[in-house]
Each structure stands twice: as C-alpha cells, then as structure tokens.
Amino acid sequence: MIKIGIIVGSTRPGRSGESVARWVHEHAVKRGDAHYELVDLKDYDLPHLDEPLAAATGVYEHPHTKRWSDTIAGFDGFVFVTPEYNHSISGVLKTAIDFLFAEWHDKAAGVVGYGVSGGVRAAEHLRQVLGQIKVADVQVAVELLLHADFENFTAFKPGAHQKDMLSKLLDQVVSWSTALRPLRV
Ligand SMILES: Cc1cc2nc3c(=O)[nH]c(=O)nc-3n(C[C@H](O)[C@H](O)[C@H](O)COP(=O)(O)O)c2cc1C
C-alpha cells in the first residue's frame, strides 16, 4: 500500500496546525486507499541546518538528520499542512525540507494551507520549493480561511465544502504517488 505522510508544518505553542493536520488524517484514514501517517515536525526537533555536507551528498553527520531521513524516505507521497507566515511557509518547515534531498524525489504532494488568506501565498511558495526537490505537487489545494473555517479565528470548524476539496486532493496525491512508483525503484 502507498504510504502518505501528513506533515504538520508549524511547531508554535497553541498552533492551529495540529487540529488541521488531525482533520486531514481523520478523513484520509477512512478512505482505505493508502496508509496515512501524521509527521509532526515538533517530534523531530530539528535545529537550524547544521550538516557540514550538502543534502545532495546524502552523507549525514547528525542523528537528528538520520532519523528525519529515515522517516521521509519511508513515504511515497505527502500532504503538507502549512500555515502562512509573512506570505510564506514557516521557517521550521523550510528547514525540514532543506535537511534532505533524495528522500523527497519522485514523490507527489498536496498542500493544505491555512491563514488569514487561506494560506494561498504560502502554498504557492511551497510549490516552488517542491519543484527543486523533485516533488510533483498536485493541482487541487485546500485553502482554510481563519475567518470562515475557524471559530473566533482559533477553533477549527471547517466549512462542509473543505472536506470535498480534501477528498479531491487526496485522490490526486494517491494516484500520482502510485504513478511515480517506477521512478522510485
Ligand atoms: C509570524 C506570523 C506571520 C503571519 N503572517 C501571515 C500572513 O502573511 N498571511 C496570512 O494570511 N496569515 C498570517 N499569519 C496568520 C497565520 O497564518 C495564522 O495565525 C495561523 O493560524 C498560524 O499557524 P499556526 O497556528 O499553526 O502557527 C501569520 C502568523 C504568524 C504567527
């Protein structure tokens, strides 16, 4: 079965990212078409990039990098759950991406963004980054608005239509992750 990692892109205390990622996971596991797993950057505690050699070498010195590498290498595709911070993704998510290289290659990903403007600018920024690490980003995106999909801008209560968008996004992530399989062998 295809393995999809749902990456929680914020680590801030009181973050909304955790409830959004749990919502993605809850709906994803009901589909039964792939193995879905939450990957919380908070559990990896990655520092600022501290590897002496470039990730493209695949030579890692630190145990935190090797652990992160093992986790990402084990997935066929991803859903990035990203907040929008100053029109981009969080620093912690960018660093987590930068730590690795080949582990991301020839996999598919969908973006679930959230923020005042639905995380759309962060999502578009992320798509640029994904191209460089050879991740095929799917067309459908989920855009969660703080004023409409969160009560009092904090408690996550997504509109009914968001579930349909998420289903379409997961359809594409699963089909593209499957289609790219021959390239990963
Ligand atoms: C440092 C920072 C910068 C932000 N910049 C933006 C922004 O440029 N555009 C936007 O729509 N929302 C912005 N927001 C609002 C966040 O997207 C929103 O608070 C979101 O819930 C943050 O994710 P988190 O709770 O998982 O950390 C910003 C929030 C923070 C903390």
XYZ file of C-alpha atoms and ligand atoms in Angstrom:
216
model
C 0.000 0.000 0.000
C 1.122 3.540 -0.805
C 2.366 5.428 2.280
C 1.426 9.097 2.614
C 2.964 11.345 5.275
C 0.867 14.250 6.545
C 3.462 16.824 7.553
C 2.498 19.285 10.287
C 4.283 22.471 9.198
C 4.115 24.510 12.400
C 5.530 23.917 15.857
C 4.335 27.066 17.646
C 2.731 26.591 21.108
C -1.032 26.960 20.593
C -0.672 26.317 16.852
C -3.724 25.674 14.675
C -1.678 23.339 12.506
C -2.204 20.369 14.751
C -6.032 20.416 14.510
C -5.852 20.942 10.749
C -3.459 18.003 10.339
C -5.614 15.781 12.560
C -8.648 16.641 10.410
C -6.693 15.675 7.277
C -5.569 12.428 8.901
C -9.040 11.563 10.213
C -10.612 11.872 6.749
C -7.687 10.240 4.978
C -7.650 7.037 7.036
C -11.363 6.453 6.334
C -10.585 6.122 2.608
C -8.663 2.860 2.967
C -6.707 3.551 -0.237
C -3.315 4.226 1.359
C -1.509 4.164 4.658
C -1.673 7.687 6.107
C 0.579 8.834 8.941
C 0.982 12.130 10.776
C 4.517 13.522 10.729
C 4.752 16.256 13.335
C 7.860 18.438 12.988
C 7.573 19.062 16.726
C 8.608 15.439 17.314
C 11.833 15.853 15.305
C 13.177 18.971 16.973
C 15.425 19.822 14.042
C 17.851 22.724 14.692
C 18.888 25.283 12.084
C 20.565 23.344 9.295
C 23.779 22.025 10.862
C 25.033 19.387 8.404
C 28.532 20.162 7.065
C 27.858 18.496 3.691
C 25.059 19.383 1.295
C 21.963 17.187 1.496
C 22.526 16.219 -2.150
C 25.502 14.091 -0.979
C 23.226 12.021 1.259
C 26.028 11.981 3.849
C 24.681 12.969 7.234
C 26.613 13.512 10.426
C 23.897 14.078 12.997
C 21.452 11.571 14.482
C 18.552 14.053 14.122
C 19.176 14.214 10.348
C 19.444 10.429 10.011
C 16.177 9.972 11.897
C 14.425 12.592 9.738
C 15.893 10.989 6.610
C 14.575 7.534 7.599
C 11.111 8.955 8.183
C 10.837 10.828 4.871
C 12.465 8.038 2.830
C 9.704 5.691 4.005
C 6.884 7.647 2.325
C 5.600 7.583 -1.259
C 3.843 10.924 -1.047
C 2.926 13.773 1.255
C 0.291 16.218 2.349
C 1.936 19.408 3.584
C -0.181 21.191 6.174
C 1.277 24.680 6.121
C 0.492 27.930 7.868
C 1.164 31.233 6.138
C 3.808 33.269 7.937
C 4.589 36.595 6.248
C 3.399 35.337 2.860
C 5.429 32.143 3.006
C 5.772 28.831 4.803
C 7.169 28.590 8.320
C 10.917 28.593 8.855
C 10.692 25.226 10.568
C 9.053 23.626 7.525
C 11.599 25.130 5.122
C 14.457 23.875 7.306
C 12.940 20.390 7.498
C 12.783 20.326 3.693
C 16.344 21.658 3.313
C 17.832 18.975 5.580
C 17.193 16.286 2.929
C 17.259 15.866 -0.835
C 16.953 12.439 -2.484
C 14.462 11.331 0.178
C 11.894 13.689 -1.405
C 12.499 12.767 -5.032
C 9.879 11.364 -7.403
C 7.067 11.586 -4.906
C 3.785 13.500 -5.065
C 2.366 16.050 -2.652
C -0.718 18.106 -1.972
C -0.826 21.325 0.016
C -3.337 22.166 2.733
C -2.803 25.811 3.639
C -4.404 27.963 6.283
C -4.195 31.573 7.381
C -5.909 34.936 7.116
C -5.970 34.480 3.323
C -6.295 30.698 3.272
C -2.543 30.156 3.204
C -2.553 30.604 -0.567
C 0.698 32.569 -0.801
C 2.467 30.077 1.452
C 1.117 27.237 -0.680
C 2.346 28.847 -3.898
C 5.746 29.480 -2.328
C 5.893 25.858 -1.241
C 5.149 24.706 -4.793
C 8.313 26.489 -5.981
C 10.366 24.683 -3.365
C 8.798 21.314 -4.187
C 9.868 21.612 -7.830
C 13.503 21.868 -6.753
C 13.330 18.690 -4.643
C 11.554 16.762 -7.405
C 8.197 16.502 -5.700
C 5.198 16.586 -8.051
C 2.648 18.948 -6.489
C -0.954 18.153 -7.364
C -3.371 20.724 -8.780
C -6.009 20.736 -6.042
C -5.222 22.628 -2.846
C -7.189 23.087 0.356
C -7.345 26.736 1.462
C -8.593 27.227 5.005
C -9.582 30.754 5.989
C -9.110 31.900 9.587
C -12.344 33.944 9.491
C -14.519 31.233 7.908
C -13.066 27.850 8.833
C -12.063 28.696 12.408
C -14.391 29.889 15.173
C -13.037 33.085 16.738
C -10.056 32.664 14.401
C -8.790 29.784 16.555
C -11.126 26.758 16.978
C -11.020 24.749 13.756
C -14.530 24.271 12.286
C -14.016 23.771 8.543
C -16.828 24.508 6.093
C -18.509 21.415 4.610
C -17.024 22.107 1.149
C -13.487 21.779 2.556
C -13.955 18.038 3.036
C -14.754 17.683 -0.685
C -11.626 19.634 -1.610
C -9.583 17.447 0.695
C -11.003 14.300 -0.934
C -10.064 15.591 -4.382
C -6.586 16.499 -3.164
C -6.078 13.024 -1.670
C -7.361 11.366 -4.880
C -4.630 13.189 -6.800
C -1.878 12.573 -4.245
C -2.608 8.841 -4.178
C -2.829 8.478 -7.963
C 0.344 10.474 -8.636
C 2.284 8.767 -5.827
C 1.278 5.445 -7.361
C 2.112 6.530 -10.909
C 5.587 7.704 -9.885
C 6.428 4.398 -8.223
C 8.563 3.048 -11.119
C 10.861 6.089 -10.824
C 11.468 5.406 -7.125
C 12.602 1.797 -7.557
C 4.690 35.161 12.273
C 3.326 35.108 11.669
C 3.116 35.696 10.429
C 1.874 35.606 9.814
N 1.718 36.114 8.560
C 0.571 35.897 7.892
C 0.460 36.266 6.533
O 1.358 36.824 5.942
N -0.695 35.984 5.882
C -1.736 35.355 6.497
O -2.753 35.099 5.834
N -1.670 34.986 7.796
C -0.537 35.239 8.504
N -0.413 34.862 9.812
C -1.568 34.201 10.460
C -1.335 32.697 10.487
O -1.413 32.132 9.213
C -2.321 32.034 11.418
O -2.196 32.634 12.689
C -2.084 30.555 11.527
O -3.004 30.011 12.423
C -0.677 30.238 12.006
O -0.463 28.862 12.038
P -0.171 28.099 13.401
O -1.283 28.494 14.355
O -0.238 26.640 13.077
O 1.163 28.547 13.871
C 0.797 34.970 10.482
C 1.020 34.429 11.752
C 2.257 34.478 12.338
C 2.470 33.828 13.684
